[in-house]
Amino acid sequence: MPLSKSIKDICIPLAEYPHLQDTASLKDAFTVLREAFTTGKRYRHILVLNAKGQLTGILGMRDILRGLFPDYLRTKEHPRHQDPIPDFPALTLIWAETCQSQCPAAAENPIKGFMGSIPAKVNIDDPLTKAAYLLVVHDISMLPVVEGERLVGVVRMIDVFNEAAKLVLHD
């Protein structure tokens, strides 16, 4: 039965998943994700590690793009599913005039300042049902996988979804 499998059955090993040290730049993040896309991998997140190799955050495409924004556009105050603050679209016109020169400079900033927190993680021996639950409850598309305290990989929503589809569709 597909959902009776454990995380280790579908875990993507850390060595195969994009990850960077927290001192890396946004430009490095663009490079890593772009390279993953050109090799056929459709990863949308980067695991962020400290100098000791410990997971400190997750950096998604949205976070990377937000890192390019000028300060006056960089906000997290309005919830994701509400309309943006009405004045912000007008401010993007101002940014359009300076974007060509500002973006390369902003891309030199360290990713540490733009990464998101880690809302949950799973153990390599946990059942897929736990991953399914955490992915849905936290509204995320990827979970870090640990073995004890050591980061060993990730499990993605698409992979858990595919296992559920096998169960539902009798594959």
Short mmCIF file of C-alpha atoms in Angstrom, two decimals:
data_model
loop_
_atom_site.label_atom_id
_atom_site.label_comp_id
_atom_site.label_asym_id
_atom_site.label_seq_id
_atom_site.Cartn_x
_atom_site.Cartn_y
_atom_site.Cartn_z
CA MET A 1 0.00 0.00 0.00
CA PRO A 2 1.53 3.30 -1.10
CA LEU A 3 0.75 5.45 1.96
CA SER A 4 1.88 2.71 4.29
CA LYS A 5 5.41 3.30 3.03
CA SER A 6 7.87 5.28 5.11
CA ILE A 7 9.57 8.54 4.30
CA LYS A 8 12.78 6.72 3.36
CA ASP A 9 10.96 5.12 0.41
CA ILE A 10 10.51 8.47 -1.37
CA CYS A 11 13.07 10.75 0.30
CA ILE A 12 15.29 12.75 -2.03
CA PRO A 13 18.80 12.55 -0.54
CA LEU A 14 20.41 15.82 0.54
CA ALA A 15 23.23 15.34 -1.99
CA GLU A 16 20.65 15.44 -4.81
CA TYR A 17 18.62 18.41 -3.53
CA PRO A 18 19.65 22.09 -3.82
CA HIS A 19 21.24 23.43 -0.66
CA LEU A 20 23.50 26.35 0.20
CA GLN A 21 25.22 27.81 3.23
CA ASP A 22 23.43 30.75 4.80
CA THR A 23 26.29 33.04 3.75
CA ALA A 24 25.66 32.36 0.04
CA SER A 25 24.23 35.19 -2.05
CA LEU A 26 20.87 35.49 -3.76
CA LYS A 27 22.83 35.24 -7.01
CA ASP A 28 24.10 31.82 -5.86
CA ALA A 29 20.49 30.82 -5.17
CA PHE A 30 19.44 31.85 -8.68
CA THR A 31 22.32 29.80 -10.09
CA VAL A 32 21.47 26.67 -8.08
CA LEU A 33 17.76 26.67 -8.93
CA ARG A 34 18.32 27.56 -12.57
CA GLU A 35 20.83 24.71 -12.88
CA ALA A 36 18.33 22.32 -11.30
CA PHE A 37 15.70 23.37 -13.84
CA THR A 38 18.04 22.99 -16.83
CA THR A 39 18.93 19.46 -15.76
CA GLY A 40 15.26 18.50 -15.68
CA LYS A 41 14.79 18.72 -11.92
CA ARG A 42 11.89 20.95 -10.99
CA TYR A 43 13.01 21.96 -7.52
CA ARG A 44 11.56 25.23 -6.25
CA HIS A 45 13.29 25.46 -2.87
CA ILE A 46 16.80 25.52 -1.48
CA LEU A 47 17.69 24.16 1.94
CA VAL A 48 19.78 26.69 3.87
CA LEU A 49 22.50 25.31 6.13
CA ASN A 50 24.82 26.95 8.64
CA ALA A 51 28.59 26.41 8.73
CA LYS A 52 28.06 23.22 10.78
CA GLY A 53 25.76 21.77 8.12
CA GLN A 54 22.65 22.22 10.25
CA LEU A 55 19.39 23.25 8.62
CA THR A 56 18.57 26.88 9.44
CA GLY A 57 15.91 27.73 6.87
CA ILE A 58 14.30 27.20 3.51
CA LEU A 59 14.57 29.55 0.56
CA GLY A 60 11.91 29.45 -2.12
CA MET A 61 11.60 31.22 -5.44
CA ARG A 62 9.26 33.76 -3.85
CA ASP A 63 11.87 34.51 -1.15
CA ILE A 64 14.60 34.93 -3.77
CA LEU A 65 12.51 37.33 -5.84
CA ARG A 66 11.53 39.27 -2.70
CA GLY A 67 15.24 39.68 -2.04
CA LEU A 68 15.55 41.70 -5.24
CA PHE A 69 12.80 44.12 -4.23
CA PRO A 70 13.79 47.57 -3.02
CA ASP A 71 13.06 48.16 0.67
CA TYR A 72 9.81 50.01 -0.02
CA LEU A 73 8.33 46.90 -1.67
CA ARG A 74 9.77 44.32 0.70
CA THR A 75 6.99 43.51 3.16
CA LYS A 76 5.36 40.46 4.63
CA GLU A 77 2.66 42.39 6.44
CA HIS A 78 -0.27 41.53 4.23
CA PRO A 79 -1.36 37.88 4.23
CA ARG A 80 -0.59 35.83 1.15
CA HIS A 81 -4.20 35.27 0.13
CA GLN A 82 -5.44 38.86 0.45
CA ASP A 83 -5.23 41.60 -2.11
CA PRO A 84 -1.97 43.55 -1.92
CA ILE A 85 -1.92 46.97 -0.37
CA PRO A 86 -3.36 49.28 -3.09
CA ASP A 87 -0.33 51.59 -3.37
CA PHE A 88 2.16 48.79 -3.99
CA PRO A 89 1.40 48.24 -7.69
CA ALA A 90 2.15 51.93 -8.33
CA LEU A 91 5.45 51.58 -6.48
CA THR A 92 6.47 48.79 -8.85
CA LEU A 93 6.49 51.38 -11.65
CA ILE A 94 9.17 53.29 -9.75
CA TRP A 95 11.15 50.09 -9.30
CA ALA A 96 10.85 49.34 -13.04
CA GLU A 97 12.96 52.42 -13.73
CA THR A 98 15.82 51.29 -11.47
CA CYS A 99 15.48 47.51 -11.63
CA GLN A 100 18.23 47.07 -14.24
CA SER A 101 20.84 48.53 -11.90
CA GLN A 102 19.35 47.54 -8.53
CA CYS A 103 18.79 43.82 -9.11
CA PRO A 104 22.42 42.80 -9.70
CA ALA A 105 23.45 44.72 -6.57
CA ALA A 106 20.62 43.23 -4.49
CA ALA A 107 21.58 39.75 -5.71
CA GLU A 108 24.84 40.06 -3.78
CA ASN A 109 22.96 40.05 -0.45
CA PRO A 110 23.23 36.88 1.66
CA ILE A 111 20.29 34.48 1.53
CA LYS A 112 20.18 34.38 5.33
CA GLY A 113 18.10 37.56 5.36
CA PHE A 114 15.42 36.18 3.06
CA MET A 115 15.01 32.54 4.00
CA GLY A 116 11.85 31.26 5.58
CA SER A 117 11.50 29.29 8.77
CA ILE A 118 11.09 25.54 8.99
CA PRO A 119 7.52 24.88 10.12
CA ALA A 120 7.98 21.12 10.39
CA LYS A 121 10.25 18.21 9.57
CA VAL A 122 9.91 14.45 9.46
CA ASN A 123 12.11 11.58 10.50
CA ILE A 124 13.33 9.18 7.82
CA ASP A 125 11.39 6.32 9.47
CA ASP A 126 8.09 8.21 9.81
CA PRO A 127 5.13 7.00 7.74
CA LEU A 128 4.10 8.89 4.61
CA THR A 129 0.80 9.66 6.31
CA LYS A 130 2.66 11.95 8.72
CA ALA A 131 4.28 13.79 5.81
CA ALA A 132 0.90 14.13 4.07
CA TYR A 133 -0.63 15.60 7.21
CA LEU A 134 2.20 18.07 7.87
CA LEU A 135 2.36 19.22 4.24
CA VAL A 136 -1.37 19.99 4.24
CA VAL A 137 -1.63 21.51 7.73
CA HIS A 138 1.37 23.80 7.23
CA ASP A 139 0.45 24.62 3.60
CA ILE A 140 3.94 23.78 2.36
CA SER A 141 5.23 21.79 -0.59
CA MET A 142 8.36 20.24 0.92
CA LEU A 143 9.54 18.87 4.26
CA PRO A 144 13.10 18.40 5.46
CA VAL A 145 13.89 14.81 6.43
CA VAL A 146 16.12 14.09 9.42
CA GLU A 147 17.71 11.01 10.89
CA GLY A 148 18.13 11.85 14.54
CA GLU A 149 19.36 15.45 14.37
CA ARG A 150 21.12 15.06 11.00
CA LEU A 151 19.50 16.42 7.84
CA VAL A 152 19.39 13.64 5.24
CA GLY A 153 17.04 14.90 2.53
CA VAL A 154 13.57 16.13 1.67
CA VAL A 155 10.15 14.77 0.87
CA ARG A 156 8.00 16.76 -1.55
CA MET A 157 4.25 17.22 -1.80
CA ILE A 158 4.26 15.91 -5.38
CA ASP A 159 5.87 12.65 -4.30
CA VAL A 160 3.43 12.15 -1.41
CA PHE A 161 0.57 13.06 -3.76
CA ASN A 162 1.75 10.46 -6.28
CA GLU A 163 1.78 7.79 -3.58
CA ALA A 164 -1.76 8.75 -2.56
CA ALA A 165 -2.82 8.63 -6.23
CA LYS A 166 -1.49 5.08 -6.51
CA LEU A 167 -3.68 4.11 -3.57
CA VAL A 168 -6.80 5.87 -4.84
CA LEU A 169 -6.39 4.79 -8.47
CA HIS A 170 -5.29 1.24 -7.57
CA ASP A 171 -1.96 1.58 -9.42
#
